[in-house]
Coordinates of N, CA, C and O in Angstrom, one line a residue:
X1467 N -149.8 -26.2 -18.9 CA -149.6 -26.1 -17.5 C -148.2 -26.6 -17.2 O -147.6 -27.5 -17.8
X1468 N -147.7 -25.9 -16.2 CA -146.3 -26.0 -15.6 C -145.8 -27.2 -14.5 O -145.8 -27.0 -13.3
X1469 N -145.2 -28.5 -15.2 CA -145.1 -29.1 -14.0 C -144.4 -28.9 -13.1 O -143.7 -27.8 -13.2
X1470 N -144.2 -29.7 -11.9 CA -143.8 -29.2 -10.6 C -142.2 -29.1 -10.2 O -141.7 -28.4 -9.3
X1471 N -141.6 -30.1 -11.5 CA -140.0 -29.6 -11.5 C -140.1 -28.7 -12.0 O -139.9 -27.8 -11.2
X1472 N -140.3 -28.1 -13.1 CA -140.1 -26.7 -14.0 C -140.9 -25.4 -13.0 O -140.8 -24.2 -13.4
X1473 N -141.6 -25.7 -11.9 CA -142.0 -25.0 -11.1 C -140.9 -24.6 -10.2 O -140.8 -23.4 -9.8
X1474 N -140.0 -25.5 -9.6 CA -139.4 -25.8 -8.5 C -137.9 -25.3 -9.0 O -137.2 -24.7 -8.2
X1475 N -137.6 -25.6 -10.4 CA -136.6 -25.1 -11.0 C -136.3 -23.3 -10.9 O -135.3 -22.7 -10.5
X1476 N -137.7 -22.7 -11.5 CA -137.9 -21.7 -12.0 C -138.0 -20.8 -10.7 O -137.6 -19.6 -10.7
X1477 N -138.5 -21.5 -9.7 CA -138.2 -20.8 -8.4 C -136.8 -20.9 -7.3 O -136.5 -20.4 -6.3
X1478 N -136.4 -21.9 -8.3 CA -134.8 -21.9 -7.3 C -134.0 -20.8 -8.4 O -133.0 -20.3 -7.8
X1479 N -134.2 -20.6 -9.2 CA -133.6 -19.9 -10.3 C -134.0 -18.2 -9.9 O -133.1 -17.4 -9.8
X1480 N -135.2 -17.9 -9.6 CA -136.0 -17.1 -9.1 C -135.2 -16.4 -8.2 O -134.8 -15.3 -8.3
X1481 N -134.8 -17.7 -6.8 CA -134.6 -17.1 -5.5 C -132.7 -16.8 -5.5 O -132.2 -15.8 -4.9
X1482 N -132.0 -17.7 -6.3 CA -130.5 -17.1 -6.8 C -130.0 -16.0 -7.6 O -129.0 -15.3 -7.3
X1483 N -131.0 -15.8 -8.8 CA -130.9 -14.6 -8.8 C -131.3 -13.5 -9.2 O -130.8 -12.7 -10.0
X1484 N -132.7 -13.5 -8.2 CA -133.1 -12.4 -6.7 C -132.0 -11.9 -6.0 O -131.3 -10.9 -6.2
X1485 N -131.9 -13.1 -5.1 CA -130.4 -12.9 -3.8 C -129.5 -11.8 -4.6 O -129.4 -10.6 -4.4
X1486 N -128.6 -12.8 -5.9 CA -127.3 -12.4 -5.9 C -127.7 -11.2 -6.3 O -127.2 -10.3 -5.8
X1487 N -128.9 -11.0 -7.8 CA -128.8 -10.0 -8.0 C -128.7 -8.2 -7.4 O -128.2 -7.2 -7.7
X1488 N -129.9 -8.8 -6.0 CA -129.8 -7.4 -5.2 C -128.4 -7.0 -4.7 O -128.0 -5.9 -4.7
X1489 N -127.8 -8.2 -4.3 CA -126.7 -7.6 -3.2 C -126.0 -6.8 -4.4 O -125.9 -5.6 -4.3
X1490 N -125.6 -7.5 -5.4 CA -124.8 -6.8 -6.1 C -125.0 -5.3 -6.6 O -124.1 -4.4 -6.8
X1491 N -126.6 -5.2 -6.8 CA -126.7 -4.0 -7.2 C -126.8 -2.8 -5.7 O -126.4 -1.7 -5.6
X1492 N -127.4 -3.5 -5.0 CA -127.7 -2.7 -3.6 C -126.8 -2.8 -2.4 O -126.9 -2.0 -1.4
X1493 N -125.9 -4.0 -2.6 CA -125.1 -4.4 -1.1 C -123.5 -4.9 -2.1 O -122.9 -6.0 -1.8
X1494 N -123.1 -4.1 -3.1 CA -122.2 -4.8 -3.5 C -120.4 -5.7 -2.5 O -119.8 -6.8 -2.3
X1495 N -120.4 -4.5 -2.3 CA -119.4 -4.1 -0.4 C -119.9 -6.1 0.6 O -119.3 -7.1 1.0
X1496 N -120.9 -5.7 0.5 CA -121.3 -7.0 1.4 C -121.1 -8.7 1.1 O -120.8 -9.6 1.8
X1497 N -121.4 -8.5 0.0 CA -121.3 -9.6 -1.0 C -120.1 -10.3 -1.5 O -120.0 -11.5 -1.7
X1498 N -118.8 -8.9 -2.0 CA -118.0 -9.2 -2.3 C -116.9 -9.6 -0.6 O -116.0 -10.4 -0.6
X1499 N -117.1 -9.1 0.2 CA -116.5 -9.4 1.3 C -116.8 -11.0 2.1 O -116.2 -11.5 3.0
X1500 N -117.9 -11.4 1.4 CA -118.3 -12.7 2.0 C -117.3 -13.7 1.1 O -117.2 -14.9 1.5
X1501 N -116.5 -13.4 -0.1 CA -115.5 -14.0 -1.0 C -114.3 -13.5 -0.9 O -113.4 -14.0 -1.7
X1502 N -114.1 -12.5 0.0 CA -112.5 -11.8 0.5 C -112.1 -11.5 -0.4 O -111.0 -11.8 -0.8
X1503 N -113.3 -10.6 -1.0 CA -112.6 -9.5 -1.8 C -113.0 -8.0 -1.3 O -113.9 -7.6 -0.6
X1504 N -112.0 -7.3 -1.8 CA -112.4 -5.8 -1.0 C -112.8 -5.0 -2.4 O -112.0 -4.9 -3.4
X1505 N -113.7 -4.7 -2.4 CA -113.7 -3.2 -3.7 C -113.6 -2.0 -3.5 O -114.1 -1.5 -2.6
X1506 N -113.0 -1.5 -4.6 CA -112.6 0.1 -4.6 C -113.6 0.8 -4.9 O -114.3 0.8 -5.9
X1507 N -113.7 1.4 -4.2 CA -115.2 2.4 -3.9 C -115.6 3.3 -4.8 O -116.6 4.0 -4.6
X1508 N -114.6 3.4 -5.9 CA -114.8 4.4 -6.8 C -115.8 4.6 -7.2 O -116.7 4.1 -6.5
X1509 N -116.3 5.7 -8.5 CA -117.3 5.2 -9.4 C -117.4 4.1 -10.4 O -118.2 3.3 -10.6
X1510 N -116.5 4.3 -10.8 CA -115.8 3.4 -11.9 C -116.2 2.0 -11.6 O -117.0 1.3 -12.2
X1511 N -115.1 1.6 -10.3 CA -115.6 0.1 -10.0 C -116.8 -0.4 -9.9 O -117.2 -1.4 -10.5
X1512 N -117.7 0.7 -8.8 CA -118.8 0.3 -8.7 C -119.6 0.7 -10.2 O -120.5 -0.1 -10.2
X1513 N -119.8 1.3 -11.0 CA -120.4 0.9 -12.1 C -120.5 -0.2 -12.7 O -121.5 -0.8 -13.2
X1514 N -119.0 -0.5 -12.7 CA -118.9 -2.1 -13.4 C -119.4 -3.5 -12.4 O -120.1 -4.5 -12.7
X1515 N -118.9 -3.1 -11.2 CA -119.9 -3.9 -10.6 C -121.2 -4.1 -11.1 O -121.7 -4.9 -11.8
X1516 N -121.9 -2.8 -10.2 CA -123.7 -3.0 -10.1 C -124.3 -3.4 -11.9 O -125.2 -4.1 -11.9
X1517 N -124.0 -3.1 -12.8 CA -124.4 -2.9 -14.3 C -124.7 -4.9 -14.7 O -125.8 -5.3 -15.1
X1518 N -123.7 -5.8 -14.4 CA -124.1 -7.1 -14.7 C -125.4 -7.5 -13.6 O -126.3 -8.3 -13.7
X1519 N -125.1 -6.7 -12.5 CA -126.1 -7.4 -11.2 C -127.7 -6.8 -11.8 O -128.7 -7.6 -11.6
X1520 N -127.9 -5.3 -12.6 CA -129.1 -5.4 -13.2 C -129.5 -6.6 -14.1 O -130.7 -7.1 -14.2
X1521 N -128.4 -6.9 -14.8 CA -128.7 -8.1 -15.9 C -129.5 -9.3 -15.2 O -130.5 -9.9 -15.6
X1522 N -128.7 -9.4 -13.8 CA -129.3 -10.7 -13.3 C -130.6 -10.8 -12.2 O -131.2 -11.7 -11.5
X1523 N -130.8 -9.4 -12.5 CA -132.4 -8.7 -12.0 C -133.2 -9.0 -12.8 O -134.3 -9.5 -12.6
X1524 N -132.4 -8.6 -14.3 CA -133.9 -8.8 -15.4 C -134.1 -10.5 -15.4 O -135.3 -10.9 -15.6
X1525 N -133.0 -11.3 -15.2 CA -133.3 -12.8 -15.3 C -134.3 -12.9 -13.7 O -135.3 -13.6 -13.9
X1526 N -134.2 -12.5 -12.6 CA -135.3 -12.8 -12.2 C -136.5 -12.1 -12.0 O -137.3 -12.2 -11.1
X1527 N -136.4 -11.2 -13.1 CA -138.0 -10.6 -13.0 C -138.0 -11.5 -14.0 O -137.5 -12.3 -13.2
X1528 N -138.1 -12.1 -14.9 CA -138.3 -12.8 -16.3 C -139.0 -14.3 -15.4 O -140.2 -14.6 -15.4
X1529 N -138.1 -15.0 -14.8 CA -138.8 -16.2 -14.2 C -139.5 -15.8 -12.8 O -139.8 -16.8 -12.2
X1530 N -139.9 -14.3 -12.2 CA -140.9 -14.7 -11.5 C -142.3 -14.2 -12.6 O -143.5 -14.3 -12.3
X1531 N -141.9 -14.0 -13.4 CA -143.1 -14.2 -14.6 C -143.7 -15.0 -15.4 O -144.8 -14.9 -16.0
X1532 N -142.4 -16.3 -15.2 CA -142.7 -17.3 -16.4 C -143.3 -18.1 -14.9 O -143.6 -19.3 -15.1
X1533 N -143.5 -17.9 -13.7 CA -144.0 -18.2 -12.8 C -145.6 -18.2 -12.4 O -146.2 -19.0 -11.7
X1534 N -145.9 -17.0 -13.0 CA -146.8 -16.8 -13.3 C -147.5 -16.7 -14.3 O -148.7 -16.7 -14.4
X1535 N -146.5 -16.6 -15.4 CA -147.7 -16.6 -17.0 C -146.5 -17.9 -17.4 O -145.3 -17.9 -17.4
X1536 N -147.7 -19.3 -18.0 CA -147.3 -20.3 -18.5 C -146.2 -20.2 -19.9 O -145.2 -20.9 -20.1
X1537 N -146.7 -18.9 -20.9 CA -146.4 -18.6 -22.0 C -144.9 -17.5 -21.5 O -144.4 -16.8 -22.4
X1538 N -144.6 -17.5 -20.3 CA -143.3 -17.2 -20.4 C -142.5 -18.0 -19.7 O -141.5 -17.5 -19.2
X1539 N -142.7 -19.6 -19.8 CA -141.9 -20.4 -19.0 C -140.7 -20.6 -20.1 O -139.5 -20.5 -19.6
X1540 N -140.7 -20.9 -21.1 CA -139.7 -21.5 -22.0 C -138.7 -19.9 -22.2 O -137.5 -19.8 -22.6
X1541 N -139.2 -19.0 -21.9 CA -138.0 -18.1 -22.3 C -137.2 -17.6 -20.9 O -136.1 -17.2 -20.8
X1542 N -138.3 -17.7 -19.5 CA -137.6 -17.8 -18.4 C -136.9 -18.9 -18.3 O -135.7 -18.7 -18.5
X1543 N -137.2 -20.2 -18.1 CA -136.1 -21.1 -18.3 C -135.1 -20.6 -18.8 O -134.2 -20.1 -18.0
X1544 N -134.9 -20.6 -20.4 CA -133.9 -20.3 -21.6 C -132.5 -18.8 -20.3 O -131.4 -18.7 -19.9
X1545 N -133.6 -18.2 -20.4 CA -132.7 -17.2 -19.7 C -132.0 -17.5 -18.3 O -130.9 -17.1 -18.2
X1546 N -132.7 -18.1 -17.3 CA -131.9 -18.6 -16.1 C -131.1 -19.6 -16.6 O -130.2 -19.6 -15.7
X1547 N -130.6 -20.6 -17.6 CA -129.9 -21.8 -17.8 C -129.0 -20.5 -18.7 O -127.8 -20.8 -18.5
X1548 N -129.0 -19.7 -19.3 CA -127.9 -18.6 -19.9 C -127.2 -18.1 -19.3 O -126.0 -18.1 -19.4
X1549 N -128.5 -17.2 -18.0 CA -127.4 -16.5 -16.8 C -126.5 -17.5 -16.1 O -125.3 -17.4 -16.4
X1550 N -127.0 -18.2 -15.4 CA -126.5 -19.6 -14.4 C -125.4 -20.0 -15.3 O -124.3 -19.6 -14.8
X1551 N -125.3 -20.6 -16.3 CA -124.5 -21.8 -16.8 C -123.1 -20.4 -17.1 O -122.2 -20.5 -16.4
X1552 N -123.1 -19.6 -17.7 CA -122.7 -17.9 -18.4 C -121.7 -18.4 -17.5 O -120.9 -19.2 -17.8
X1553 N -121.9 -17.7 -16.0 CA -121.2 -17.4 -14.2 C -120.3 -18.6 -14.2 O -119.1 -18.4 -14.3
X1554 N -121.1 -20.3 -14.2 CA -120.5 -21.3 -14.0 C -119.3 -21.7 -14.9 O -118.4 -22.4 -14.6
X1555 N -119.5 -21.2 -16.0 CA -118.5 -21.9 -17.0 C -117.5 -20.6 -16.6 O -116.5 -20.8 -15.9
X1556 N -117.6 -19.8 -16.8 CA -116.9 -17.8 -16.6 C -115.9 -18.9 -15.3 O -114.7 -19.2 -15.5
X1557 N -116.6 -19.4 -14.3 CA -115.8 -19.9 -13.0 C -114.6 -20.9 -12.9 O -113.5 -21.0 -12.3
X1558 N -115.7 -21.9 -14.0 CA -114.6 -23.2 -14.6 C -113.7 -22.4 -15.2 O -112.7 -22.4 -14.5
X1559 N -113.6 -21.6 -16.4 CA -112.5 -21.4 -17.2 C -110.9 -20.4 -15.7 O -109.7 -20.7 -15.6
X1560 N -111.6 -19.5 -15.0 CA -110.8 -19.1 -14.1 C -110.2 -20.4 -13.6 O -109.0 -20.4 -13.8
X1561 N -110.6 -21.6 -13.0 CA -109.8 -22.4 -12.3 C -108.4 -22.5 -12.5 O -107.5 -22.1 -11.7
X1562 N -108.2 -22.9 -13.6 CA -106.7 -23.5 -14.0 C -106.0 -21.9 -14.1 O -104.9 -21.5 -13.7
X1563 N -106.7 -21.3 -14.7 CA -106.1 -19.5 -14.8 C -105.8 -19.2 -13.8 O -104.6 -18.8 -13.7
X1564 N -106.8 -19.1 -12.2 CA -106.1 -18.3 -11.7 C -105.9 -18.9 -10.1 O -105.2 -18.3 -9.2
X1565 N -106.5 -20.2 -9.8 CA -106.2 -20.8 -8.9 C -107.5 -21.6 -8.2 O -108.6 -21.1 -8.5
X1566 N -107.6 -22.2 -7.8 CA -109.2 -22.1 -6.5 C -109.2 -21.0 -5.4 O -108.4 -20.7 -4.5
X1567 N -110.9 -20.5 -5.9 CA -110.9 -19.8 -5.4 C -111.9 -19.9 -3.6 O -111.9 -21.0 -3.0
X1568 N -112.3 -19.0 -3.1 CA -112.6 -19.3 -1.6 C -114.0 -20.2 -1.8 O -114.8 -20.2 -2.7
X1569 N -114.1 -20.8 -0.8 CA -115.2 -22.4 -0.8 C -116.6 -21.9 -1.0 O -117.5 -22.7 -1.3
X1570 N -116.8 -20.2 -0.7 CA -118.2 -19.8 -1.0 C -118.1 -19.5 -2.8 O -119.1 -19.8 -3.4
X1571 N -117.3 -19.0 -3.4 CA -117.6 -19.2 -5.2 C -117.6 -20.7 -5.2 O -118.7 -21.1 -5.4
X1572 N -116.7 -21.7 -4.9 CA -116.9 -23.3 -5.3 C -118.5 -23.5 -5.2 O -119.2 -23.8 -6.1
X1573 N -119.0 -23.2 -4.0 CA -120.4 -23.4 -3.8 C -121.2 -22.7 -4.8 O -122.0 -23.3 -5.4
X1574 N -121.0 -21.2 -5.0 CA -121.5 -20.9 -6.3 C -121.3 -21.4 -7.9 O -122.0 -21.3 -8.9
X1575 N -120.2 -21.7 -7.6 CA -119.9 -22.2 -9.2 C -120.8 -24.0 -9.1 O -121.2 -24.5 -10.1
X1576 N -120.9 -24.5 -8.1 CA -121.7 -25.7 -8.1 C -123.1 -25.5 -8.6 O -123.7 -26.1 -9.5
X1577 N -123.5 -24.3 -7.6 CA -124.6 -23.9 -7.7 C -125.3 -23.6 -8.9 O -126.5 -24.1 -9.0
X1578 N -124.9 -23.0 -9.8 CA -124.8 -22.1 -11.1 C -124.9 -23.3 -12.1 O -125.9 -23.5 -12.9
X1579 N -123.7 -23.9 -12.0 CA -123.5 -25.3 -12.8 C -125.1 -26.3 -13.4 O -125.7 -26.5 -14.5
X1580 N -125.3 -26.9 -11.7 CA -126.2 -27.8 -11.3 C -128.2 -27.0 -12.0 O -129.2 -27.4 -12.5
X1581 N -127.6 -25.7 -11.4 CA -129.2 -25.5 -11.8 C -129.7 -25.0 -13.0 O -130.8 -25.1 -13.6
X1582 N -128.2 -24.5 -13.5 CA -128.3 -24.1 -14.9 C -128.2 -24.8 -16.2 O -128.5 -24.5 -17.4
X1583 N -127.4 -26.6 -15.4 CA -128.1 -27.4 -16.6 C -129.4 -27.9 -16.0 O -129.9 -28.6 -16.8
X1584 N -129.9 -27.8 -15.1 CA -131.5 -28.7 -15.0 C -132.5 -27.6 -16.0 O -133.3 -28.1 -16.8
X1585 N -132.2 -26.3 -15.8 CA -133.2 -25.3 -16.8 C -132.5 -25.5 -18.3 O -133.2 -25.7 -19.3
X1586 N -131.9 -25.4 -18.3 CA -131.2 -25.9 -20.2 C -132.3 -27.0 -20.5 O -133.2 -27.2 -21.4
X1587 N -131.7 -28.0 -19.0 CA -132.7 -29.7 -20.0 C -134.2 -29.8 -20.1 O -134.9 -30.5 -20.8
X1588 N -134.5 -28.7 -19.0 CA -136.0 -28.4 -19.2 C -136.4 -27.8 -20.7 O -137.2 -28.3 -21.4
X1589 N -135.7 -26.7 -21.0 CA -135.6 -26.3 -22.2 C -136.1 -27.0 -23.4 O -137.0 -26.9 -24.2
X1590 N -134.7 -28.0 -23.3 CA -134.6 -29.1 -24.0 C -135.9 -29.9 -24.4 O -136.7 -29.8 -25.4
X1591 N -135.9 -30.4 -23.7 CA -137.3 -31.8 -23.1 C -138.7 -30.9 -23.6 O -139.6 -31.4 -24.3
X1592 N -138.7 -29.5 -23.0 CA -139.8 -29.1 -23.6 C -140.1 -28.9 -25.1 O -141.3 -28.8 -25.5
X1593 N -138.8 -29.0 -26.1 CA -138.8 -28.7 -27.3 C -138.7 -30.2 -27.7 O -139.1 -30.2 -28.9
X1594 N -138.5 -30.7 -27.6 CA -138.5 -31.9 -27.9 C -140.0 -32.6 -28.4 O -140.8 -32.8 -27.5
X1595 N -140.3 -33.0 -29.6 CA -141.3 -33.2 -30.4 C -142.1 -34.8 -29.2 O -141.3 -35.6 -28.6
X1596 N -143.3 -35.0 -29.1 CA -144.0 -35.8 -28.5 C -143.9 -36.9 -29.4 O -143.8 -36.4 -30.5
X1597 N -143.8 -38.3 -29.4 CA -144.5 -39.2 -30.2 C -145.5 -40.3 -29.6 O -145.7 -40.8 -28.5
X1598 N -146.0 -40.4 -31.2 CA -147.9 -40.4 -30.9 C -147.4 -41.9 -31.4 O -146.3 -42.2 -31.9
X1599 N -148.2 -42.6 -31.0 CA -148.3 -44.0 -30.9 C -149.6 -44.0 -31.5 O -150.4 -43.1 -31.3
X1600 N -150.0 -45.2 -32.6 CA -151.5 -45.3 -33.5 C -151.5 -46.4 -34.4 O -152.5 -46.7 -35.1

């Protein structure tokens, strides 16, 4: 059984990326203009856009599963602390490269950061051998 942080995790994980993932595949235009960026409407662009945002569909169909089946918590976990942390570090290394960027990525790159080490250490902690006292 699933305790109520790895519940609470798996559902904040769930609902970030849900969100991000739709817009990007369905509202890319929308999403990227909330970071003042404009995209080129091509095909091209938009293929490379929408193609990572399925990726981060399959991470949350994956944890609204380990949501429901116990025996897929440790690989949903596994996979939201890969997607998440992936974005956040991708964000850190741009800083010094290319500048700070607008205060809604800062908020995502927090975001990404913060949740993607709490599911790592869930990870962690779950693999982590019990000891028996006797």
């Amino acid at each position: 059984m699933a305790s109520i942080q790895t519940k609470i995790a798996l559902s904040l994980s769930a609902l970030t990326l849900g969100t991000v993932g739709s817009l990007v595949v369905f509202a890319p235009a929308s999403l990227f203009e909330l970071n003042k960026v404009v995209l080129d409407p091509s095909a091209a662009m938009m293929s490379e856009i929408r193609a990572p945002g399925v990726l981060i569909l399959v991470g949350f169909a994956l944890a609204m599963a380990g949501l429901k089946d116990d025996r897929l918590l440790r690989p949903a976990l596994t996979l939201s602390a890969v997607l998440l942390l992936s974005y956040g570090v991708g964000r850190l290394i741009s800083l010094p490269i290319d500048g700070i960027p607008p205060v809604s990525l800062l908020a995502a790159l927090a975001i990404e950061l913060v949740l993607g080490a709490w599911c790592a250490l869930l990870v962690v902690n779950a693999r982590a051998p019990t000891q028996q006292t006797g």
